Amino acid sequence: MSDYSESDAQREVSDLEKKSTTAARLFDIRRIIGGLFVVYGVIVTIAGITASDADLDKAGGININLWTGLGMLALGLFFLAWLWLRPLPVTEPPTGEQPPPTE
């Protein structure tokens, strides 16, 4: 006989479901994209703020690094705000009841 009971199996399944939900929230693509755009946006914005006159002349007088960096920051903050305003729904673990058959 095995010492592994039905309640142990149910407990293990519920623990795995909780870990899966946590991993799904942690690796939500909106968090990854938003974070990367914010980090790169800060770097490019700093490069735009510290641009020399020679760099501005190459771009036709437009500080392209500054504008691109600000755009990247805005996009990254949009993704992070979207994540905050519309988080992933919490999935309820099954209660053991079978759903009615569909025809």
PDB file of C-alpha atoms in Angstrom:
ATOM      1  CA  MET A   1       0.000   0.000   0.000  1.00  0.00           C
ATOM      2  CA  SER A   2       1.055   3.535  -0.637  1.00  0.00           C
ATOM      3  CA  ASP A   3       1.076   6.262   2.001  1.00  0.00           C
ATOM      4  CA  TYR A   4      -0.102   8.742  -0.621  1.00  0.00           C
ATOM      5  CA  SER A   5      -3.782   9.540  -0.019  1.00  0.00           C
ATOM      6  CA  GLU A   6      -6.363  11.384  -2.086  1.00  0.00           C
ATOM      7  CA  SER A   7      -6.134  14.444   0.182  1.00  0.00           C
ATOM      8  CA  ASP A   8      -2.353  14.571  -0.354  1.00  0.00           C
ATOM      9  CA  ALA A   9      -2.892  14.527  -4.115  1.00  0.00           C
ATOM     10  CA  GLN A  10      -5.517  17.289  -3.894  1.00  0.00           C
ATOM     11  CA  ARG A  11      -3.232  19.408  -1.722  1.00  0.00           C
ATOM     12  CA  GLU A  12      -0.359  18.978  -4.172  1.00  0.00           C
ATOM     13  CA  VAL A  13      -2.572  19.891  -7.121  1.00  0.00           C
ATOM     14  CA  SER A  14      -3.824  23.046  -5.381  1.00  0.00           C
ATOM     15  CA  ASP A  15      -0.233  24.049  -4.496  1.00  0.00           C
ATOM     16  CA  LEU A  16       0.805  23.616  -8.135  1.00  0.00           C
ATOM     17  CA  GLU A  17      -2.164  25.681  -9.323  1.00  0.00           C
ATOM     18  CA  LYS A  18      -1.219  28.515  -6.955  1.00  0.00           C
ATOM     19  CA  LYS A  19       2.391  28.425  -8.198  1.00  0.00           C
ATOM     20  CA  SER A  20       1.191  28.404 -11.798  1.00  0.00           C
ATOM     21  CA  THR A  21      -1.000  31.459 -11.220  1.00  0.00           C
ATOM     22  CA  THR A  22       1.876  33.276  -9.519  1.00  0.00           C
ATOM     23  CA  ALA A  23       4.231  32.438 -12.394  1.00  0.00           C
ATOM     24  CA  ALA A  24       1.663  33.603 -14.953  1.00  0.00           C
ATOM     25  CA  ARG A  25       1.318  36.947 -13.200  1.00  0.00           C
ATOM     26  CA  LEU A  26       5.078  37.335 -12.784  1.00  0.00           C
ATOM     27  CA  PHE A  27       5.820  36.625 -16.440  1.00  0.00           C
ATOM     28  CA  ASP A  28       2.892  38.551 -17.906  1.00  0.00           C
ATOM     29  CA  ILE A  29       4.104  39.873 -21.256  1.00  0.00           C
ATOM     30  CA  ARG A  30       2.832  43.366 -20.434  1.00  0.00           C
ATOM     31  CA  ARG A  31       5.187  43.520 -17.442  1.00  0.00           C
ATOM     32  CA  ILE A  32       8.172  42.428 -19.525  1.00  0.00           C
ATOM     33  CA  ILE A  33       7.484  44.751 -22.458  1.00  0.00           C
ATOM     34  CA  GLY A  34       6.612  47.695 -20.222  1.00  0.00           C
ATOM     35  CA  GLY A  35       9.690  47.244 -18.060  1.00  0.00           C
ATOM     36  CA  LEU A  36      12.040  46.985 -21.030  1.00  0.00           C
ATOM     37  CA  PHE A  37      10.566  50.041 -22.730  1.00  0.00           C
ATOM     38  CA  VAL A  38      10.851  52.071 -19.523  1.00  0.00           C
ATOM     39  CA  VAL A  39      14.497  51.060 -18.976  1.00  0.00           C
ATOM     40  CA  TYR A  40      15.505  51.697 -22.594  1.00  0.00           C
ATOM     41  CA  GLY A  41      13.426  54.874 -22.666  1.00  0.00           C
ATOM     42  CA  VAL A  42      15.340  56.262 -19.689  1.00  0.00           C
ATOM     43  CA  ILE A  43      18.668  55.416 -21.355  1.00  0.00           C
ATOM     44  CA  VAL A  44      17.724  56.968 -24.713  1.00  0.00           C
ATOM     45  CA  THR A  45      16.204  60.032 -23.012  1.00  0.00           C
ATOM     46  CA  ILE A  46      19.447  60.617 -21.095  1.00  0.00           C
ATOM     47  CA  ALA A  47      21.343  60.267 -24.373  1.00  0.00           C
ATOM     48  CA  GLY A  48      18.993  62.868 -25.894  1.00  0.00           C
ATOM     49  CA  ILE A  49      19.440  65.290 -23.009  1.00  0.00           C
ATOM     50  CA  THR A  50      23.222  65.060 -23.277  1.00  0.00           C
ATOM     51  CA  ALA A  51      23.318  65.301 -27.103  1.00  0.00           C
ATOM     52  CA  SER A  52      25.945  67.537 -28.631  1.00  0.00           C
ATOM     53  CA  ASP A  53      25.431  70.121 -31.365  1.00  0.00           C
ATOM     54  CA  ALA A  54      27.106  67.790 -33.853  1.00  0.00           C
ATOM     55  CA  ASP A  55      24.554  65.080 -33.054  1.00  0.00           C
ATOM     56  CA  LEU A  56      21.698  67.544 -33.541  1.00  0.00           C
ATOM     57  CA  ASP A  57      23.146  68.672 -36.888  1.00  0.00           C
ATOM     58  CA  LYS A  58      23.274  65.044 -38.090  1.00  0.00           C
ATOM     59  CA  ALA A  59      19.546  64.691 -37.369  1.00  0.00           C
ATOM     60  CA  GLY A  60      18.565  67.906 -39.101  1.00  0.00           C
ATOM     61  CA  GLY A  61      18.184  69.895 -35.884  1.00  0.00           C
ATOM     62  CA  ILE A  62      15.778  67.439 -34.284  1.00  0.00           C
ATOM     63  CA  ASN A  63      16.806  65.843 -31.008  1.00  0.00           C
ATOM     64  CA  ILE A  64      15.707  62.381 -32.140  1.00  0.00           C
ATOM     65  CA  ASN A  65      17.111  60.603 -29.088  1.00  0.00           C
ATOM     66  CA  LEU A  66      15.105  62.786 -26.746  1.00  0.00           C
ATOM     67  CA  TRP A  67      11.835  62.315 -28.654  1.00  0.00           C
ATOM     68  CA  THR A  68      12.369  58.589 -29.149  1.00  0.00           C
ATOM     69  CA  GLY A  69      13.253  58.144 -25.469  1.00  0.00           C
ATOM     70  CA  LEU A  70      10.156  60.023 -24.353  1.00  0.00           C
ATOM     71  CA  GLY A  71       8.023  57.939 -26.716  1.00  0.00           C
ATOM     72  CA  MET A  72       9.528  54.733 -25.339  1.00  0.00           C
ATOM     73  CA  LEU A  73       8.878  55.924 -21.781  1.00  0.00           C
ATOM     74  CA  ALA A  74       5.262  56.711 -22.645  1.00  0.00           C
ATOM     75  CA  LEU A  75       4.744  53.301 -24.259  1.00  0.00           C
ATOM     76  CA  GLY A  76       6.377  51.476 -21.340  1.00  0.00           C
ATOM     77  CA  LEU A  77       4.275  53.361 -18.804  1.00  0.00           C
ATOM     78  CA  PHE A  78       1.170  52.575 -20.881  1.00  0.00           C
ATOM     79  CA  PHE A  79       1.913  48.842 -20.671  1.00  0.00           C
ATOM     80  CA  LEU A  80       2.568  49.009 -16.933  1.00  0.00           C
ATOM     81  CA  ALA A  81      -0.622  51.043 -16.352  1.00  0.00           C
ATOM     82  CA  TRP A  82      -2.560  48.513 -18.415  1.00  0.00           C
ATOM     83  CA  LEU A  83      -1.146  45.725 -16.264  1.00  0.00           C
ATOM     84  CA  TRP A  84      -2.108  47.592 -13.099  1.00  0.00           C
ATOM     85  CA  LEU A  85      -5.618  48.510 -14.283  1.00  0.00           C
ATOM     86  CA  ARG A  86      -6.462  45.125 -15.882  1.00  0.00           C
ATOM     87  CA  PRO A  87      -4.563  42.379 -14.025  1.00  0.00           C
ATOM     88  CA  LEU A  88      -4.861  38.740 -14.983  1.00  0.00           C
ATOM     89  CA  PRO A  89      -8.034  37.197 -13.587  1.00  0.00           C
ATOM     90  CA  VAL A  90      -7.644  34.871 -10.650  1.00  0.00           C
ATOM     91  CA  THR A  91      -8.615  31.382 -11.686  1.00  0.00           C
ATOM     92  CA  GLU A  92     -10.553  29.383  -9.173  1.00  0.00           C
ATOM     93  CA  PRO A  93      -9.324  25.851  -8.611  1.00  0.00           C
ATOM     94  CA  PRO A  94     -11.832  23.178  -9.541  1.00  0.00           C
ATOM     95  CA  THR A  95     -14.125  22.099  -6.724  1.00  0.00           C
ATOM     96  CA  GLY A  96     -14.272  18.499  -7.831  1.00  0.00           C
ATOM     97  CA  GLU A  97     -17.641  18.862  -9.515  1.00  0.00           C
ATOM     98  CA  GLN A  98     -17.828  17.880 -13.154  1.00  0.00           C
ATOM     99  CA  PRO A  99     -19.305  20.472 -15.512  1.00  0.00           C
ATOM    100  CA  PRO A 100     -22.487  19.441 -17.313  1.00  0.00           C
ATOM    101  CA  PRO A 101     -21.815  17.768 -20.655  1.00  0.00           C
ATOM    102  CA  THR A 102     -22.223  19.959 -23.711  1.00  0.00           C
ATOM    103  CA  GLU A 103     -23.950  18.671 -26.790  1.00  0.00           C
TER     104      GLU A 103
END
